[in-house]
Amino acid sequence: MYTVRVYIYYKSGVLDPQSGAIKATLSDLGFDQIHDVETGRFYSLKIDAQDISSAQAIANELCEKLLTNPVIEDYEFEIMEA
Amino acid sequence: MYTVRVYIYYKSGVLDPQSGAIKATLSDLGFDQIHDVETGRFYSLKIDAQDISSAQAIANELCEKLLTNPVIEDYEFEIMEA
């Protein structure tokens, strides 16, 4: 059993509207020392696999088939033995 | 300058509808070895601060005032010197 955390974020150059909204609000709230905001999402899940390389293969397939939009998003993940 | 990554996720017991949708689709796609899916979002940002404890204080204030809904969400963050 492996615990996997998948992080998905926009490819560089892709418009990130949530980030634009946060930057505008940061300025309104006086957080002038914060910049370069990027947003993303993550998934935490468990995978039953024989070994870590099988778990990595399953996680890759999951990211490509279900969790990400490969046109505009990149992903990375970390795997820990649970 | 510090790079901060903030992770925000639902408190345990809060309904996570996106997770339910993913679980249903996992089963349809044949990913029977994946379970316990939880979802969250993250922000990556840079903070200008004198030292790491000031950066932590700013990051905490940011999470509480802007990034999270404290009624249903918890957060954690990691800080690296950039």
JSON list of C-alpha atoms in Angstrom, two decimals:
[
{"chain": "A", "resi": 1, "resn": "MET", "atom": "CA", "xyz": [0.00, 0.00, 0.00]},
{"chain": "A", "resi": 2, "resn": "TYR", "atom": "CA", "xyz": [1.35, 3.38, -1.03]},
{"chain": "A", "resi": 3, "resn": "THR", "atom": "CA", "xyz": [0.17, 6.87, -0.25]},
{"chain": "A", "resi": 4, "resn": "VAL", "atom": "CA", "xyz": [0.43, 9.18, -3.24]},
{"chain": "A", "resi": 5, "resn": "ARG", "atom": "CA", "xyz": [0.10, 12.94, -3.37]},
{"chain": "A", "resi": 6, "resn": "VAL", "atom": "CA", "xyz": [-0.46, 14.35, -6.83]},
{"chain": "A", "resi": 7, "resn": "TYR", "atom": "CA", "xyz": [0.12, 18.06, -7.53]},
{"chain": "A", "resi": 8, "resn": "ILE", "atom": "CA", "xyz": [-1.39, 19.59, -10.65]},
{"chain": "A", "resi": 9, "resn": "TYR", "atom": "CA", "xyz": [-0.63, 23.08, -11.87]},
{"chain": "A", "resi": 10, "resn": "TYR", "atom": "CA", "xyz": [-0.96, 25.14, -15.03]},
{"chain": "A", "resi": 11, "resn": "LYS", "atom": "CA", "xyz": [1.79, 24.93, -17.60]},
{"chain": "A", "resi": 12, "resn": "SER", "atom": "CA", "xyz": [3.78, 28.13, -17.77]},
{"chain": "A", "resi": 13, "resn": "GLY", "atom": "CA", "xyz": [2.16, 30.59, -20.15]},
{"chain": "A", "resi": 14, "resn": "VAL", "atom": "CA", "xyz": [-1.37, 29.34, -19.45]},
{"chain": "A", "resi": 15, "resn": "LEU", "atom": "CA", "xyz": [-3.70, 31.99, -18.05]},
{"chain": "A", "resi": 16, "resn": "ASP", "atom": "CA", "xyz": [-4.39, 31.41, -14.34]},
{"chain": "A", "resi": 17, "resn": "PRO", "atom": "CA", "xyz": [-7.47, 33.54, -13.57]},
{"chain": "A", "resi": 18, "resn": "GLN", "atom": "CA", "xyz": [-7.64, 32.58, -9.89]},
{"chain": "A", "resi": 19, "resn": "SER", "atom": "CA", "xyz": [-4.09, 33.79, -9.42]},
{"chain": "A", "resi": 20, "resn": "GLY", "atom": "CA", "xyz": [-5.01, 37.14, -10.99]},
{"chain": "A", "resi": 21, "resn": "ALA", "atom": "CA", "xyz": [-7.95, 37.53, -8.59]},
{"chain": "A", "resi": 22, "resn": "ILE", "atom": "CA", "xyz": [-5.75, 36.70, -5.59]},
{"chain": "A", "resi": 23, "resn": "LYS", "atom": "CA", "xyz": [-3.07, 39.18, -6.64]},
{"chain": "A", "resi": 24, "resn": "ALA", "atom": "CA", "xyz": [-5.67, 41.96, -6.92]},
{"chain": "A", "resi": 25, "resn": "THR", "atom": "CA", "xyz": [-7.06, 41.14, -3.46]},
{"chain": "A", "resi": 26, "resn": "LEU", "atom": "CA", "xyz": [-3.60, 40.90, -1.89]},
{"chain": "A", "resi": 27, "resn": "SER", "atom": "CA", "xyz": [-2.97, 44.45, -2.94]},
{"chain": "A", "resi": 28, "resn": "ASP", "atom": "CA", "xyz": [-6.35, 45.58, -1.53]},
{"chain": "A", "resi": 29, "resn": "LEU", "atom": "CA", "xyz": [-5.59, 43.88, 1.81]},
{"chain": "A", "resi": 30, "resn": "GLY", "atom": "CA", "xyz": [-2.14, 45.44, 2.03]},
{"chain": "A", "resi": 31, "resn": "PHE", "atom": "CA", "xyz": [-0.10, 42.25, 1.54]},
{"chain": "A", "resi": 32, "resn": "ASP", "atom": "CA", "xyz": [2.50, 44.10, -0.51]},
{"chain": "A", "resi": 33, "resn": "GLN", "atom": "CA", "xyz": [5.27, 41.68, 0.44]},
{"chain": "A", "resi": 34, "resn": "ILE", "atom": "CA", "xyz": [3.60, 38.73, -1.35]},
{"chain": "A", "resi": 35, "resn": "HIS", "atom": "CA", "xyz": [4.03, 38.10, -5.06]},
{"chain": "A", "resi": 36, "resn": "ASP", "atom": "CA", "xyz": [4.32, 35.46, -7.78]},
{"chain": "A", "resi": 37, "resn": "VAL", "atom": "CA", "xyz": [1.16, 33.62, -6.73]},
{"chain": "A", "resi": 38, "resn": "GLU", "atom": "CA", "xyz": [0.48, 30.40, -8.61]},
{"chain": "A", "resi": 39, "resn": "THR", "atom": "CA", "xyz": [-2.43, 28.10, -7.98]},
{"chain": "A", "resi": 40, "resn": "GLY", "atom": "CA", "xyz": [-2.92, 24.39, -8.34]},
{"chain": "A", "resi": 41, "resn": "ARG", "atom": "CA", "xyz": [-4.76, 21.46, -6.88]},
{"chain": "A", "resi": 42, "resn": "PHE", "atom": "CA", "xyz": [-3.69, 18.26, -5.22]},
{"chain": "A", "resi": 43, "resn": "TYR", "atom": "CA", "xyz": [-5.05, 14.80, -4.61]},
{"chain": "A", "resi": 44, "resn": "SER", "atom": "CA", "xyz": [-4.09, 12.45, -1.85]},
{"chain": "A", "resi": 45, "resn": "LEU", "atom": "CA", "xyz": [-4.90, 8.79, -2.46]},
{"chain": "A", "resi": 46, "resn": "LYS", "atom": "CA", "xyz": [-3.85, 5.25, -1.65]},
{"chain": "A", "resi": 47, "resn": "ILE", "atom": "CA", "xyz": [-2.72, 2.66, -4.18]},
{"chain": "A", "resi": 48, "resn": "ASP", "atom": "CA", "xyz": [-2.53, -1.08, -3.60]},
{"chain": "A", "resi": 49, "resn": "ALA", "atom": "CA", "xyz": [0.55, -2.19, -5.53]},
{"chain": "A", "resi": 50, "resn": "GLN", "atom": "CA", "xyz": [3.27, -4.85, -5.24]},
{"chain": "A", "resi": 51, "resn": "ASP", "atom": "CA", "xyz": [6.14, -2.38, -5.36]},
{"chain": "A", "resi": 52, "resn": "ILE", "atom": "CA", "xyz": [6.85, 1.29, -5.78]},
{"chain": "A", "resi": 53, "resn": "SER", "atom": "CA", "xyz": [7.43, 1.12, -9.52]},
{"chain": "A", "resi": 54, "resn": "SER", "atom": "CA", "xyz": [3.97, -0.42, -10.06]},
{"chain": "A", "resi": 55, "resn": "ALA", "atom": "CA", "xyz": [2.49, 2.30, -7.87]},
{"chain": "A", "resi": 56, "resn": "GLN", "atom": "CA", "xyz": [4.29, 4.95, -9.97]},
{"chain": "A", "resi": 57, "resn": "ALA", "atom": "CA", "xyz": [2.94, 3.42, -13.18]},
{"chain": "A", "resi": 58, "resn": "ILE", "atom": "CA", "xyz": [-0.61, 3.44, -11.80]},
{"chain": "A", "resi": 59, "resn": "ALA", "atom": "CA", "xyz": [-0.25, 7.01, -10.60]},
{"chain": "A", "resi": 60, "resn": "ASN", "atom": "CA", "xyz": [1.04, 8.14, -14.01]},
{"chain": "A", "resi": 61, "resn": "GLU", "atom": "CA", "xyz": [-1.83, 6.43, -15.79]},
{"chain": "A", "resi": 62, "resn": "LEU", "atom": "CA", "xyz": [-4.33, 7.95, -13.37]},
{"chain": "A", "resi": 63, "resn": "CYS", "atom": "CA", "xyz": [-2.93, 11.46, -13.92]},
{"chain": "A", "resi": 64, "resn": "GLU", "atom": "CA", "xyz": [-2.98, 11.11, -17.68]},
{"chain": "A", "resi": 65, "resn": "LYS", "atom": "CA", "xyz": [-6.38, 9.47, -18.00]},
{"chain": "A", "resi": 66, "resn": "LEU", "atom": "CA", "xyz": [-8.39, 11.22, -15.32]},
{"chain": "A", "resi": 67, "resn": "LEU", "atom": "CA", "xyz": [-6.88, 13.87, -13.11]},
{"chain": "A", "resi": 68, "resn": "THR", "atom": "CA", "xyz": [-5.18, 16.32, -15.47]},
{"chain": "A", "resi": 69, "resn": "ASN", "atom": "CA", "xyz": [-5.90, 18.16, -18.67]},
{"chain": "A", "resi": 70, "resn": "PRO", "atom": "CA", "xyz": [-2.58, 17.52, -20.45]},
{"chain": "A", "resi": 71, "resn": "VAL", "atom": "CA", "xyz": [-3.11, 20.43, -22.84]},
{"chain": "A", "resi": 72, "resn": "ILE", "atom": "CA", "xyz": [-2.84, 23.07, -20.13]},
{"chain": "A", "resi": 73, "resn": "GLU", "atom": "CA", "xyz": [-1.63, 21.28, -17.00]},
{"chain": "A", "resi": 74, "resn": "ASP", "atom": "CA", "xyz": [1.48, 19.56, -15.70]},
{"chain": "A", "resi": 75, "resn": "TYR", "atom": "CA", "xyz": [1.66, 17.23, -12.75]},
{"chain": "A", "resi": 76, "resn": "GLU", "atom": "CA", "xyz": [4.10, 15.74, -10.32]},
{"chain": "A", "resi": 77, "resn": "PHE", "atom": "CA", "xyz": [3.57, 13.30, -7.50]},
{"chain": "A", "resi": 78, "resn": "GLU", "atom": "CA", "xyz": [5.29, 11.91, -4.45]},
{"chain": "A", "resi": 79, "resn": "ILE", "atom": "CA", "xyz": [4.85, 8.35, -3.23]},
{"chain": "A", "resi": 80, "resn": "MET", "atom": "CA", "xyz": [5.33, 7.16, 0.32]},
{"chain": "A", "resi": 81, "resn": "GLU", "atom": "CA", "xyz": [5.01, 3.63, 1.60]},
{"chain": "A", "resi": 82, "resn": "ALA", "atom": "CA", "xyz": [1.92, 3.68, 3.84]},
{"chain": "B", "resi": 1, "resn": "MET", "atom": "CA", "xyz": [12.79, 36.16, 0.04]},
{"chain": "B", "resi": 2, "resn": "TYR", "atom": "CA", "xyz": [10.95, 32.96, 0.87]},
{"chain": "B", "resi": 3, "resn": "THR", "atom": "CA", "xyz": [9.03, 30.57, -1.32]},
{"chain": "B", "resi": 4, "resn": "VAL", "atom": "CA", "xyz": [5.90, 29.29, 0.38]},
{"chain": "B", "resi": 5, "resn": "ARG", "atom": "CA", "xyz": [3.63, 26.44, -0.67]},
{"chain": "B", "resi": 6, "resn": "VAL", "atom": "CA", "xyz": [0.25, 26.43, 1.02]},
{"chain": "B", "resi": 7, "resn": "TYR", "atom": "CA", "xyz": [-1.90, 23.28, 0.99]},
{"chain": "B", "resi": 8, "resn": "ILE", "atom": "CA", "xyz": [-5.60, 23.61, 1.76]},
{"chain": "B", "resi": 9, "resn": "TYR", "atom": "CA", "xyz": [-7.90, 20.65, 2.27]},
{"chain": "B", "resi": 10, "resn": "TYR", "atom": "CA", "xyz": [-11.31, 19.93, 3.73]},
{"chain": "B", "resi": 11, "resn": "LYS", "atom": "CA", "xyz": [-11.57, 19.25, 7.45]},
{"chain": "B", "resi": 12, "resn": "SER", "atom": "CA", "xyz": [-12.38, 15.63, 8.14]},
{"chain": "B", "resi": 13, "resn": "GLY", "atom": "CA", "xyz": [-16.13, 15.08, 8.09]},
{"chain": "B", "resi": 14, "resn": "VAL", "atom": "CA", "xyz": [-16.76, 17.80, 5.51]},
{"chain": "B", "resi": 15, "resn": "LEU", "atom": "CA", "xyz": [-18.40, 16.54, 2.31]},
{"chain": "B", "resi": 16, "resn": "ASP", "atom": "CA", "xyz": [-15.91, 16.47, -0.57]},
{"chain": "B", "resi": 17, "resn": "PRO", "atom": "CA", "xyz": [-18.06, 16.21, -3.73]},
{"chain": "B", "resi": 18, "resn": "GLN", "atom": "CA", "xyz": [-15.12, 16.20, -6.15]},
{"chain": "B", "resi": 19, "resn": "SER", "atom": "CA", "xyz": [-13.67, 13.21, -4.35]},
{"chain": "B", "resi": 20, "resn": "GLY", "atom": "CA", "xyz": [-16.98, 11.34, -4.72]},
{"chain": "B", "resi": 21, "resn": "ALA", "atom": "CA", "xyz": [-17.01, 12.02, -8.47]},
{"chain": "B", "resi": 22, "resn": "ILE", "atom": "CA", "xyz": [-13.44, 10.80, -8.84]},
{"chain": "B", "resi": 23, "resn": "LYS", "atom": "CA", "xyz": [-14.12, 7.62, -6.88]},
{"chain": "B", "resi": 24, "resn": "ALA", "atom": "CA", "xyz": [-17.10, 6.80, -9.13]},
{"chain": "B", "resi": 25, "resn": "THR", "atom": "CA", "xyz": [-14.99, 7.37, -12.25]},
{"chain": "B", "resi": 26, "resn": "LEU", "atom": "CA", "xyz": [-12.06, 5.34, -10.92]},
{"chain": "B", "resi": 27, "resn": "SER", "atom": "CA", "xyz": [-14.34, 2.39, -10.63]},
{"chain": "B", "resi": 28, "resn": "ASP", "atom": "CA", "xyz": [-15.69, 2.93, -14.18]},
{"chain": "B", "resi": 29, "resn": "LEU", "atom": "CA", "xyz": [-12.13, 3.10, -15.57]},
{"chain": "B", "resi": 30, "resn": "GLY", "atom": "CA", "xyz": [-11.06, -0.06, -13.75]},
{"chain": "B", "resi": 31, "resn": "PHE", "atom": "CA", "xyz": [-8.68, 1.55, -11.25]},
{"chain": "B", "resi": 32, "resn": "ASP", "atom": "CA", "xyz": [-9.75, -0.82, -8.50]},
{"chain": "B", "resi": 33, "resn": "GLN", "atom": "CA", "xyz": [-6.41, -0.56, -6.71]},
{"chain": "B", "resi": 34, "resn": "ILE", "atom": "CA", "xyz": [-6.92, 3.16, -5.90]},
{"chain": "B", "resi": 35, "resn": "HIS", "atom": "CA", "xyz": [-8.89, 4.32, -2.89]},
{"chain": "B", "resi": 36, "resn": "ASP", "atom": "CA", "xyz": [-9.20, 6.97, -0.18]},
{"chain": "B", "resi": 37, "resn": "VAL", "atom": "CA", "xyz": [-9.12, 9.89, -2.59]},
{"chain": "B", "resi": 38, "resn": "GLU", "atom": "CA", "xyz": [-9.02, 13.33, -0.98]},
{"chain": "B", "resi": 39, "resn": "THR", "atom": "CA", "xyz": [-8.83, 16.59, -2.84]},
{"chain": "B", "resi": 40, "resn": "GLY", "atom": "CA", "xyz": [-7.33, 19.95, -2.03]},
{"chain": "B", "resi": 41, "resn": "ARG", "atom": "CA", "xyz": [-5.72, 22.95, -3.60]},
{"chain": "B", "resi": 42, "resn": "PHE", "atom": "CA", "xyz": [-2.37, 24.59, -3.25]},
{"chain": "B", "resi": 43, "resn": "TYR", "atom": "CA", "xyz": [-0.79, 27.96, -3.77]},
{"chain": "B", "resi": 44, "resn": "SER", "atom": "CA", "xyz": [2.82, 28.71, -4.46]},
{"chain": "B", "resi": 45, "resn": "LEU", "atom": "CA", "xyz": [3.96, 32.24, -3.71]},
{"chain": "B", "resi": 46, "resn": "LYS", "atom": "CA", "xyz": [6.91, 34.37, -2.70]},
{"chain": "B", "resi": 47, "resn": "ILE", "atom": "CA", "xyz": [7.14, 36.48, 0.43]},
{"chain": "B", "resi": 48, "resn": "ASP", "atom": "CA", "xyz": [9.62, 39.27, 1.07]},
{"chain": "B", "resi": 49, "resn": "ALA", "atom": "CA", "xyz": [10.45, 39.00, 4.77]},
{"chain": "B", "resi": 50, "resn": "GLN", "atom": "CA", "xyz": [13.43, 39.65, 7.05]},
{"chain": "B", "resi": 51, "resn": "ASP", "atom": "CA", "xyz": [13.47, 36.14, 8.49]},
{"chain": "B", "resi": 52, "resn": "ILE", "atom": "CA", "xyz": [11.60, 32.88, 8.39]},
{"chain": "B", "resi": 53, "resn": "SER", "atom": "CA", "xyz": [9.42, 33.63, 11.42]},
{"chain": "B", "resi": 54, "resn": "SER", "atom": "CA", "xyz": [8.16, 36.85, 9.81]},
{"chain": "B", "resi": 55, "resn": "ALA", "atom": "CA", "xyz": [7.44, 34.90, 6.63]},
{"chain": "B", "resi": 56, "resn": "GLN", "atom": "CA", "xyz": [5.51, 32.31, 8.67]},
{"chain": "B", "resi": 57, "resn": "ALA", "atom": "CA", "xyz": [3.47, 35.04, 10.34]},
{"chain": "B", "resi": 58, "resn": "ILE", "atom": "CA", "xyz": [2.60, 36.59, 6.97]},
{"chain": "B", "resi": 59, "resn": "ALA", "atom": "CA", "xyz": [1.70, 33.19, 5.51]},
{"chain": "B", "resi": 60, "resn": "ASN", "atom": "CA", "xyz": [-0.58, 32.41, 8.48]},
{"chain": "B", "resi": 61, "resn": "GLU", "atom": "CA", "xyz": [-2.32, 35.77, 8.17]},
{"chain": "B", "resi": 62, "resn": "LEU", "atom": "CA", "xyz": [-2.75, 35.28, 4.42]},
{"chain": "B", "resi": 63, "resn": "CYS", "atom": "CA", "xyz": [-4.29, 31.83, 4.92]},
{"chain": "B", "resi": 64, "resn": "GLU", "atom": "CA", "xyz": [-6.69, 33.04, 7.56]},
{"chain": "B", "resi": 65, "resn": "LYS", "atom": "CA", "xyz": [-7.75, 36.25, 5.86]},
{"chain": "B", "resi": 66, "resn": "LEU", "atom": "CA", "xyz": [-7.86, 35.24, 2.23]},
{"chain": "B", "resi": 67, "resn": "LEU", "atom": "CA", "xyz": [-7.00, 31.74, 1.09]},
{"chain": "B", "resi": 68, "resn": "THR", "atom": "CA", "xyz": [-9.05, 29.43, 3.29]},
{"chain": "B", "resi": 69, "resn": "ASN", "atom": "CA", "xyz": [-12.56, 29.08, 4.56]},
{"chain": "B", "resi": 70, "resn": "PRO", "atom": "CA", "xyz": [-11.77, 28.27, 8.21]},
{"chain": "B", "resi": 71, "resn": "VAL", "atom": "CA", "xyz": [-15.21, 26.77, 8.81]},
{"chain": "B", "resi": 72, "resn": "ILE", "atom": "CA", "xyz": [-14.63, 23.83, 6.48]},
{"chain": "B", "resi": 73, "resn": "GLU", "atom": "CA", "xyz": [-10.93, 23.90, 5.57]},
{"chain": "B", "resi": 74, "resn": "ASP", "atom": "CA", "xyz": [-7.57, 23.31, 7.20]},
{"chain": "B", "resi": 75, "resn": "TYR", "atom": "CA", "xyz": [-4.23, 24.40, 5.83]},
{"chain": "B", "resi": 76, "resn": "GLU", "atom": "CA", "xyz": [-0.57, 23.73, 6.19]},
{"chain": "B", "resi": 77, "resn": "PHE", "atom": "CA", "xyz": [2.39, 25.29, 4.46]},
{"chain": "B", "resi": 78, "resn": "GLU", "atom": "CA", "xyz": [6.06, 24.77, 3.85]},
{"chain": "B", "resi": 79, "resn": "ILE", "atom": "CA", "xyz": [8.58, 27.60, 3.58]},
{"chain": "B", "resi": 80, "resn": "MET", "atom": "CA", "xyz": [11.88, 27.46, 1.72]},
{"chain": "B", "resi": 81, "resn": "GLU", "atom": "CA", "xyz": [14.47, 30.18, 1.47]},
{"chain": "B", "resi": 82, "resn": "ALA", "atom": "CA", "xyz": [14.41, 31.25, -2.19]}
]
